[in-house]
Amino acid sequence: MNIKAVIFDLDGVIVSTDECHYLAWKKIADEEGIYFDREINNRLRGVSRMESLEIVLERANKEYSQEEKLALAEQKNNCYREYIKSMTPDDILPGVMATLEKLKSSGIKIAIGSSSKNTPVILKQIGLENYFDAVSDGNNIKNSKPDPEVFVKAADMLGIAYNECMVVEDADAGIQAGKSGGMLTLAVNGANGGDLSLENLACGDLVEIIQA
Ligand code: BG6
Ligand code: MG
């Protein structure tokens, strides 16, 4: 396998922000009198903020104007930002740092490919703002996963061919995005219904698979 770079999704792979997203959307939904639960929240994984809002509003019994939608998305984000303020490097998921360090020392490039516009804030909170070779996120894309744009841009920033990149994702939409970008994909933390994680995949293994 000739993999020269690994592009990691952020939410659900490097850190678990699902609960913060859930609590923030739940607050908005409750205030609007819209039914919302964890199962619906699972559908928001990898999906952009405005597309997530559309999914939340599927259960609403009134139509929202574009202005109202933008206001709701902003409220949700303000609430979410309050929750992530308390994140620290301790919130990095088990197995992640060992995997990243091993890749770096093996000369494999590492990048972030996330739909989140809060990527720079989260990376700063967890002390990894200067750690990756490239960061592609919700601020530099027009099309959210399952469109491959965010990963394609990460590969372009690294200057590495798409078929020499591996994508690590926890969302089915992200796996689809990686595949349609012509990249190898690794589904972790519930993607494709599996239970593989970077913790139970011994960090050496990923490098061995890549270099095999
Ligand atoms: C993704 C999350 O990483 O980012 C989604 O999995 C979220 O749940 C999306 O909706 C957008 O995030 P943000 O931080 O830009 O609102
Ligand atoms: Mg994710």
PDB file of C-alpha atoms and ligand atoms in Angstrom:
ATOM      1  CA  MET A   1       0.000   0.000   0.000  1.00  0.00           C
ATOM      2  CA  ASN A   2       1.480   3.316  -0.991  1.00  0.00           C
ATOM      3  CA  ILE A   3      -0.102   5.675   1.539  1.00  0.00           C
ATOM      4  CA  LYS A   4       1.796   8.913   2.094  1.00  0.00           C
ATOM      5  CA  ALA A   5      -0.770  10.840   4.166  1.00  0.00           C
ATOM      6  CA  VAL A   6      -3.563  10.161   6.626  1.00  0.00           C
ATOM      7  CA  ILE A   7      -6.415  12.674   6.826  1.00  0.00           C
ATOM      8  CA  PHE A   8      -8.320  12.571  10.109  1.00  0.00           C
ATOM      9  CA  ASP A   9     -11.838  13.747  10.704  1.00  0.00           C
ATOM     10  CA  LEU A  10     -11.931  15.798  13.944  1.00  0.00           C
ATOM     11  CA  ASP A  11     -15.304  15.407  15.724  1.00  0.00           C
ATOM     12  CA  GLY A  12     -15.703  11.794  16.806  1.00  0.00           C
ATOM     13  CA  VAL A  13     -12.197  10.735  15.749  1.00  0.00           C
ATOM     14  CA  ILE A  14      -9.701  13.045  17.486  1.00  0.00           C
ATOM     15  CA  VAL A  15     -12.171  14.310  20.130  1.00  0.00           C
ATOM     16  CA  SER A  16     -15.683  13.351  21.110  1.00  0.00           C
ATOM     17  CA  THR A  17     -17.731  16.519  20.672  1.00  0.00           C
ATOM     18  CA  ASP A  18     -20.946  14.598  19.867  1.00  0.00           C
ATOM     19  CA  GLU A  19     -22.385  15.214  23.325  1.00  0.00           C
ATOM     20  CA  CYS A  20     -21.708  18.983  23.102  1.00  0.00           C
ATOM     21  CA  HIS A  21     -23.393  19.117  19.658  1.00  0.00           C
ATOM     22  CA  TYR A  22     -26.294  17.060  21.051  1.00  0.00           C
ATOM     23  CA  LEU A  23     -26.814  19.269  24.115  1.00  0.00           C
ATOM     24  CA  ALA A  24     -26.670  22.469  22.052  1.00  0.00           C
ATOM     25  CA  TRP A  25     -29.144  21.193  19.412  1.00  0.00           C
ATOM     26  CA  LYS A  26     -31.375  19.767  22.155  1.00  0.00           C
ATOM     27  CA  LYS A  27     -31.559  23.185  23.843  1.00  0.00           C
ATOM     28  CA  ILE A  28     -32.587  24.870  20.575  1.00  0.00           C
ATOM     29  CA  ALA A  29     -35.101  22.126  19.744  1.00  0.00           C
ATOM     30  CA  ASP A  30     -36.648  22.261  23.238  1.00  0.00           C
ATOM     31  CA  GLU A  31     -36.975  26.045  23.050  1.00  0.00           C
ATOM     32  CA  GLU A  32     -38.713  25.693  19.676  1.00  0.00           C
ATOM     33  CA  GLY A  33     -40.912  22.806  20.876  1.00  0.00           C
ATOM     34  CA  ILE A  34     -39.367  20.394  18.350  1.00  0.00           C
ATOM     35  CA  TYR A  35     -38.820  16.711  19.191  1.00  0.00           C
ATOM     36  CA  PHE A  36     -35.118  15.808  19.159  1.00  0.00           C
ATOM     37  CA  ASP A  37     -33.270  12.757  20.485  1.00  0.00           C
ATOM     38  CA  ARG A  38     -29.878  11.040  20.315  1.00  0.00           C
ATOM     39  CA  GLU A  39     -30.912   8.929  17.340  1.00  0.00           C
ATOM     40  CA  ILE A  40     -31.682  12.068  15.316  1.00  0.00           C
ATOM     41  CA  ASN A  41     -28.409  13.544  16.616  1.00  0.00           C
ATOM     42  CA  ASN A  42     -26.517  10.582  15.101  1.00  0.00           C
ATOM     43  CA  ARG A  43     -27.719  11.674  11.670  1.00  0.00           C
ATOM     44  CA  LEU A  44     -25.871  14.991  12.177  1.00  0.00           C
ATOM     45  CA  ARG A  45     -22.425  13.375  12.297  1.00  0.00           C
ATOM     46  CA  GLY A  46     -20.194  14.818   9.581  1.00  0.00           C
ATOM     47  CA  VAL A  47     -23.019  17.061   8.342  1.00  0.00           C
ATOM     48  CA  SER A  48     -22.568  20.870   8.168  1.00  0.00           C
ATOM     49  CA  ARG A  49     -24.258  23.195  10.677  1.00  0.00           C
ATOM     50  CA  MET A  50     -26.963  24.442   8.271  1.00  0.00           C
ATOM     51  CA  GLU A  51     -27.683  20.942   6.932  1.00  0.00           C
ATOM     52  CA  SER A  52     -27.875  19.716  10.545  1.00  0.00           C
ATOM     53  CA  LEU A  53     -30.426  22.436  11.274  1.00  0.00           C
ATOM     54  CA  GLU A  54     -32.545  21.237   8.331  1.00  0.00           C
ATOM     55  CA  ILE A  55     -32.571  17.737   9.851  1.00  0.00           C
ATOM     56  CA  VAL A  56     -33.565  19.162  13.270  1.00  0.00           C
ATOM     57  CA  LEU A  57     -36.376  21.189  11.623  1.00  0.00           C
ATOM     58  CA  GLU A  58     -37.830  18.087   9.885  1.00  0.00           C
ATOM     59  CA  ARG A  59     -39.929  17.591  13.054  1.00  0.00           C
ATOM     60  CA  ALA A  60     -41.048  21.236  13.310  1.00  0.00           C
ATOM     61  CA  ASN A  61     -44.686  22.059  12.715  1.00  0.00           C
ATOM     62  CA  LYS A  62     -44.045  25.454  11.201  1.00  0.00           C
ATOM     63  CA  GLU A  63     -41.985  26.821   8.322  1.00  0.00           C
ATOM     64  CA  TYR A  64     -38.873  28.829   9.219  1.00  0.00           C
ATOM     65  CA  SER A  65     -37.635  31.733   7.095  1.00  0.00           C
ATOM     66  CA  GLN A  66     -33.984  31.853   6.025  1.00  0.00           C
ATOM     67  CA  GLU A  67     -33.422  34.642   8.543  1.00  0.00           C
ATOM     68  CA  GLU A  68     -34.902  32.583  11.371  1.00  0.00           C
ATOM     69  CA  LYS A  69     -32.789  29.598  10.344  1.00  0.00           C
ATOM     70  CA  LEU A  70     -29.601  31.663  10.433  1.00  0.00           C
ATOM     71  CA  ALA A  71     -30.553  32.981  13.878  1.00  0.00           C
ATOM     72  CA  LEU A  72     -31.199  29.455  15.194  1.00  0.00           C
ATOM     73  CA  ALA A  73     -27.879  28.196  13.787  1.00  0.00           C
ATOM     74  CA  GLU A  74     -26.093  31.081  15.469  1.00  0.00           C
ATOM     75  CA  GLN A  75     -27.818  30.398  18.805  1.00  0.00           C
ATOM     76  CA  LYS A  76     -26.864  26.741  18.565  1.00  0.00           C
ATOM     77  CA  ASN A  77     -23.272  27.647  17.809  1.00  0.00           C
ATOM     78  CA  ASN A  78     -23.044  30.112  20.712  1.00  0.00           C
ATOM     79  CA  CYS A  79     -24.320  27.433  23.037  1.00  0.00           C
ATOM     80  CA  TYR A  80     -21.929  24.823  21.543  1.00  0.00           C
ATOM     81  CA  ARG A  81     -18.994  27.243  21.927  1.00  0.00           C
ATOM     82  CA  GLU A  82     -19.804  27.559  25.641  1.00  0.00           C
ATOM     83  CA  TYR A  83     -19.606  23.766  26.007  1.00  0.00           C
ATOM     84  CA  ILE A  84     -16.305  23.376  24.137  1.00  0.00           C
ATOM     85  CA  LYS A  85     -14.663  26.173  26.154  1.00  0.00           C
ATOM     86  CA  SER A  86     -13.824  23.638  28.843  1.00  0.00           C
ATOM     87  CA  MET A  87     -12.077  21.184  26.466  1.00  0.00           C
ATOM     88  CA  THR A  88      -8.427  20.407  27.221  1.00  0.00           C
ATOM     89  CA  PRO A  89      -5.777  18.036  25.816  1.00  0.00           C
ATOM     90  CA  ASP A  90      -7.270  15.412  28.182  1.00  0.00           C
ATOM     91  CA  ASP A  91     -10.278  15.270  25.846  1.00  0.00           C
ATOM     92  CA  ILE A  92      -8.192  13.779  23.017  1.00  0.00           C
ATOM     93  CA  LEU A  93      -9.578  10.259  22.527  1.00  0.00           C
ATOM     94  CA  PRO A  94      -7.523   7.230  23.643  1.00  0.00           C
ATOM     95  CA  GLY A  95      -5.052   5.918  21.071  1.00  0.00           C
ATOM     96  CA  VAL A  96      -5.061   9.132  19.045  1.00  0.00           C
ATOM     97  CA  MET A  97      -1.772  10.709  20.172  1.00  0.00           C
ATOM     98  CA  ALA A  98       0.107   7.401  19.940  1.00  0.00           C
ATOM     99  CA  THR A  99      -1.198   6.913  16.387  1.00  0.00           C
ATOM    100  CA  LEU A 100      -0.356  10.458  15.326  1.00  0.00           C
ATOM    101  CA  GLU A 101       3.143  10.302  16.813  1.00  0.00           C
ATOM    102  CA  LYS A 102       3.839   6.963  15.124  1.00  0.00           C
ATOM    103  CA  LEU A 103       2.691   8.289  11.753  1.00  0.00           C
ATOM    104  CA  LYS A 104       4.815  11.417  12.117  1.00  0.00           C
ATOM    105  CA  SER A 105       7.925   9.488  13.065  1.00  0.00           C
ATOM    106  CA  SER A 106       7.350   7.165  10.095  1.00  0.00           C
ATOM    107  CA  GLY A 107       7.407  10.158   7.725  1.00  0.00           C
ATOM    108  CA  ILE A 108       3.692   9.940   6.893  1.00  0.00           C
ATOM    109  CA  LYS A 109       1.930  13.319   6.600  1.00  0.00           C
ATOM    110  CA  ILE A 110      -1.065  13.958   8.832  1.00  0.00           C
ATOM    111  CA  ALA A 111      -3.966  16.319   8.168  1.00  0.00           C
ATOM    112  CA  ILE A 112      -7.398  17.259   9.460  1.00  0.00           C
ATOM    113  CA  GLY A 113     -10.464  17.059   7.189  1.00  0.00           C
ATOM    114  CA  SER A 114     -13.484  18.288   9.157  1.00  0.00           C
ATOM    115  CA  SER A 115     -16.850  19.845   8.249  1.00  0.00           C
ATOM    116  CA  SER A 116     -16.670  21.987  11.398  1.00  0.00           C
ATOM    117  CA  LYS A 117     -16.144  25.728  11.264  1.00  0.00           C
ATOM    118  CA  ASN A 118     -15.051  25.430  14.910  1.00  0.00           C
ATOM    119  CA  THR A 119     -12.004  23.317  13.964  1.00  0.00           C
ATOM    120  CA  PRO A 120      -9.420  26.059  14.754  1.00  0.00           C
ATOM    121  CA  VAL A 121     -11.018  26.681  18.177  1.00  0.00           C
ATOM    122  CA  ILE A 122     -11.120  22.978  19.053  1.00  0.00           C
ATOM    123  CA  LEU A 123      -7.531  22.361  17.903  1.00  0.00           C
ATOM    124  CA  LYS A 124      -6.406  25.275  20.091  1.00  0.00           C
ATOM    125  CA  GLN A 125      -8.351  23.987  23.115  1.00  0.00           C
ATOM    126  CA  ILE A 126      -6.687  20.568  22.837  1.00  0.00           C
ATOM    127  CA  GLY A 127      -3.215  22.008  22.157  1.00  0.00           C
ATOM    128  CA  LEU A 128      -2.884  20.682  18.574  1.00  0.00           C
ATOM    129  CA  GLU A 129      -3.209  23.967  16.651  1.00  0.00           C
ATOM    130  CA  ASN A 130       0.291  23.677  15.167  1.00  0.00           C
ATOM    131  CA  TYR A 131       0.545  19.910  15.059  1.00  0.00           C
ATOM    132  CA  PHE A 132      -0.879  18.858  11.680  1.00  0.00           C
ATOM    133  CA  ASP A 133       0.755  19.252   8.255  1.00  0.00           C
ATOM    134  CA  ALA A 134      -2.540  20.616   6.867  1.00  0.00           C
ATOM    135  CA  VAL A 135      -5.948  21.601   8.210  1.00  0.00           C
ATOM    136  CA  SER A 136      -8.951  21.602   5.881  1.00  0.00           C
ATOM    137  CA  ASP A 137     -12.262  22.422   7.545  1.00  0.00           C
ATOM    138  CA  GLY A 138     -15.753  23.889   7.301  1.00  0.00           C
ATOM    139  CA  ASN A 139     -14.274  27.336   6.696  1.00  0.00           C
ATOM    140  CA  ASN A 140     -12.709  26.469   3.334  1.00  0.00           C
ATOM    141  CA  ILE A 141     -15.368  24.311   1.683  1.00  0.00           C
ATOM    142  CA  LYS A 142     -18.621  24.868  -0.213  1.00  0.00           C
ATOM    143  CA  ASN A 143     -19.875  21.282  -0.126  1.00  0.00           C
ATOM    144  CA  SER A 144     -20.124  19.248   3.024  1.00  0.00           C
ATOM    145  CA  LYS A 145     -19.516  15.464   3.336  1.00  0.00           C
ATOM    146  CA  PRO A 146     -20.459  13.124   1.594  1.00  0.00           C
ATOM    147  CA  ASP A 147     -18.945  15.476  -1.007  1.00  0.00           C
ATOM    148  CA  PRO A 148     -15.174  14.802  -1.051  1.00  0.00           C
ATOM    149  CA  GLU A 149     -14.217  18.514  -1.162  1.00  0.00           C
ATOM    150  CA  VAL A 150     -12.813  18.797   2.389  1.00  0.00           C
ATOM    151  CA  PHE A 151     -10.511  15.774   1.896  1.00  0.00           C
ATOM    152  CA  VAL A 152      -9.514  16.736  -1.631  1.00  0.00           C
ATOM    153  CA  LYS A 153      -8.484  20.173  -0.331  1.00  0.00           C
ATOM    154  CA  ALA A 154      -6.478  18.578   2.507  1.00  0.00           C
ATOM    155  CA  ALA A 155      -4.637  16.351  -0.006  1.00  0.00           C
ATOM    156  CA  ASP A 156      -4.009  19.376  -2.250  1.00  0.00           C
ATOM    157  CA  MET A 157      -2.590  21.350   0.696  1.00  0.00           C
ATOM    158  CA  LEU A 158      -0.232  18.446   1.377  1.00  0.00           C
ATOM    159  CA  GLY A 159       0.600  18.063  -2.324  1.00  0.00           C
ATOM    160  CA  ILE A 160      -0.158  14.330  -2.166  1.00  0.00           C
ATOM    161  CA  ALA A 161      -2.122  12.331  -4.774  1.00  0.00           C
ATOM    162  CA  TYR A 162      -5.626  11.303  -3.673  1.00  0.00           C
ATOM    163  CA  ASN A 163      -4.935   7.592  -4.093  1.00  0.00           C
ATOM    164  CA  GLU A 164      -1.980   7.968  -1.731  1.00  0.00           C
ATOM    165  CA  CYS A 165      -4.203   9.314   1.086  1.00  0.00           C
ATOM    166  CA  MET A 166      -6.099   7.442   3.767  1.00  0.00           C
ATOM    167  CA  VAL A 167      -9.161   8.985   5.450  1.00  0.00           C
ATOM    168  CA  VAL A 168     -10.067   8.103   9.076  1.00  0.00           C
ATOM    169  CA  GLU A 169     -13.756   8.765   9.800  1.00  0.00           C
ATOM    170  CA  ASP A 170     -16.508   8.092  12.364  1.00  0.00           C
ATOM    171  CA  ALA A 171     -19.382   9.129  10.069  1.00  0.00           C
ATOM    172  CA  ASP A 172     -20.823   7.165   7.161  1.00  0.00           C
ATOM    173  CA  ALA A 173     -21.055  10.461   5.211  1.00  0.00           C
ATOM    174  CA  GLY A 174     -17.303  10.889   5.758  1.00  0.00           C
ATOM    175  CA  ILE A 175     -16.494   7.368   4.571  1.00  0.00           C
ATOM    176  CA  GLN A 176     -18.515   8.024   1.404  1.00  0.00           C
ATOM    177  CA  ALA A 177     -16.666  11.339   0.967  1.00  0.00           C
ATOM    178  CA  GLY A 178     -13.257   9.679   1.252  1.00  0.00           C
ATOM    179  CA  LYS A 179     -14.236   6.946  -1.203  1.00  0.00           C
ATOM    180  CA  SER A 180     -15.595   9.345  -3.786  1.00  0.00           C
ATOM    181  CA  GLY A 181     -12.375  11.366  -3.451  1.00  0.00           C
ATOM    182  CA  GLY A 182     -10.502   8.234  -4.556  1.00  0.00           C
ATOM    183  CA  MET A 183      -8.944   7.713  -1.111  1.00  0.00           C
ATOM    184  CA  LEU A 184      -8.559   4.660   1.080  1.00  0.00           C
ATOM    185  CA  THR A 185     -10.899   4.837   4.099  1.00  0.00           C
ATOM    186  CA  LEU A 186     -10.742   3.570   7.669  1.00  0.00           C
ATOM    187  CA  ALA A 187     -14.071   3.540   9.543  1.00  0.00           C
ATOM    188  CA  VAL A 188     -13.737   4.013  13.324  1.00  0.00           C
ATOM    189  CA  ASN A 189     -15.958   4.726  16.358  1.00  0.00           C
ATOM    190  CA  GLY A 190     -19.248   3.497  14.931  1.00  0.00           C
ATOM    191  CA  ALA A 191     -18.919   4.360  11.245  1.00  0.00           C
ATOM    192  CA  ASN A 192     -20.384   1.603   9.034  1.00  0.00           C
ATOM    193  CA  GLY A 193     -21.807   0.100  12.252  1.00  0.00           C
ATOM    194  CA  GLY A 194     -18.343  -1.150  13.287  1.00  0.00           C
ATOM    195  CA  ASP A 195     -16.625  -0.903  16.669  1.00  0.00           C
ATOM    196  CA  LEU A 196     -13.044  -0.339  15.549  1.00  0.00           C
ATOM    197  CA  SER A 197     -11.270   2.536  17.329  1.00  0.00           C
ATOM    198  CA  LEU A 198      -7.759   3.956  17.233  1.00  0.00           C
ATOM    199  CA  GLU A 199      -7.453   2.633  20.777  1.00  0.00           C
ATOM    200  CA  ASN A 200      -8.159  -0.983  19.881  1.00  0.00           C
ATOM    201  CA  LEU A 201      -6.226  -0.720  16.629  1.00  0.00           C
ATOM    202  CA  ALA A 202      -2.711  -0.873  18.099  1.00  0.00           C
ATOM    203  CA  CYS A 203      -1.025   2.277  16.834  1.00  0.00           C
ATOM    204  CA  GLY A 204       1.776   0.320  15.201  1.00  0.00           C
ATOM    205  CA  ASP A 205      -0.765  -1.604  13.130  1.00  0.00           C
ATOM    206  CA  LEU A 206      -2.025   1.412  11.223  1.00  0.00           C
ATOM    207  CA  VAL A 207       1.501   2.274  10.173  1.00  0.00           C
ATOM    208  CA  GLU A 208       2.199  -1.363   9.280  1.00  0.00           C
ATOM    209  CA  ILE A 209      -0.985  -1.586   7.190  1.00  0.00           C
ATOM    210  CA  ILE A 210      -0.049   1.619   5.393  1.00  0.00           C
ATOM    211  CA  GLN A 211       3.507   0.557   4.747  1.00  0.00           C
ATOM    212  CA  ALA A 212       2.679  -3.036   3.749  1.00  0.00           C
TER     213      ALA A 212
HETATM  214  C1  BG6 B   1     -18.886  17.904  12.051  1.00  0.00           C
HETATM  215  C2  BG6 B   1     -19.799  17.270  13.072  1.00  0.00           C
HETATM  216  O1  BG6 B   1     -17.558  17.593  12.339  1.00  0.00           O
HETATM  217  O2  BG6 B   1     -19.049  19.325  12.060  1.00  0.00           O
HETATM  218  C3  BG6 B   1     -21.239  17.696  12.812  1.00  0.00           C
HETATM  219  O3  BG6 B   1     -19.695  15.859  12.979  1.00  0.00           O
HETATM  220  C4  BG6 B   1     -21.336  19.219  12.798  1.00  0.00           C
HETATM  221  O4  BG6 B   1     -22.075  17.144  13.786  1.00  0.00           O
HETATM  222  C5  BG6 B   1     -20.365  19.772  11.758  1.00  0.00           C
HETATM  223  O5  BG6 B   1     -22.662  19.630  12.477  1.00  0.00           O
HETATM  224  C6  BG6 B   1     -20.376  21.295  11.697  1.00  0.00           C
HETATM  225  O6  BG6 B   1     -19.872  21.789  12.884  1.00  0.00           O
HETATM  226  P1  BG6 B   1     -19.777  23.323  13.285  1.00  0.00           P
HETATM  227  O7  BG6 B   1     -18.795  23.281  14.436  1.00  0.00           O
HETATM  228  O8  BG6 B   1     -19.251  24.066  12.112  1.00  0.00           O
HETATM  229  O9  BG6 B   1     -21.131  23.770  13.676  1.00  0.00           O
HETATM  230 MG    MG B   2     -16.904  12.948  12.733  1.00  0.00          MG
END
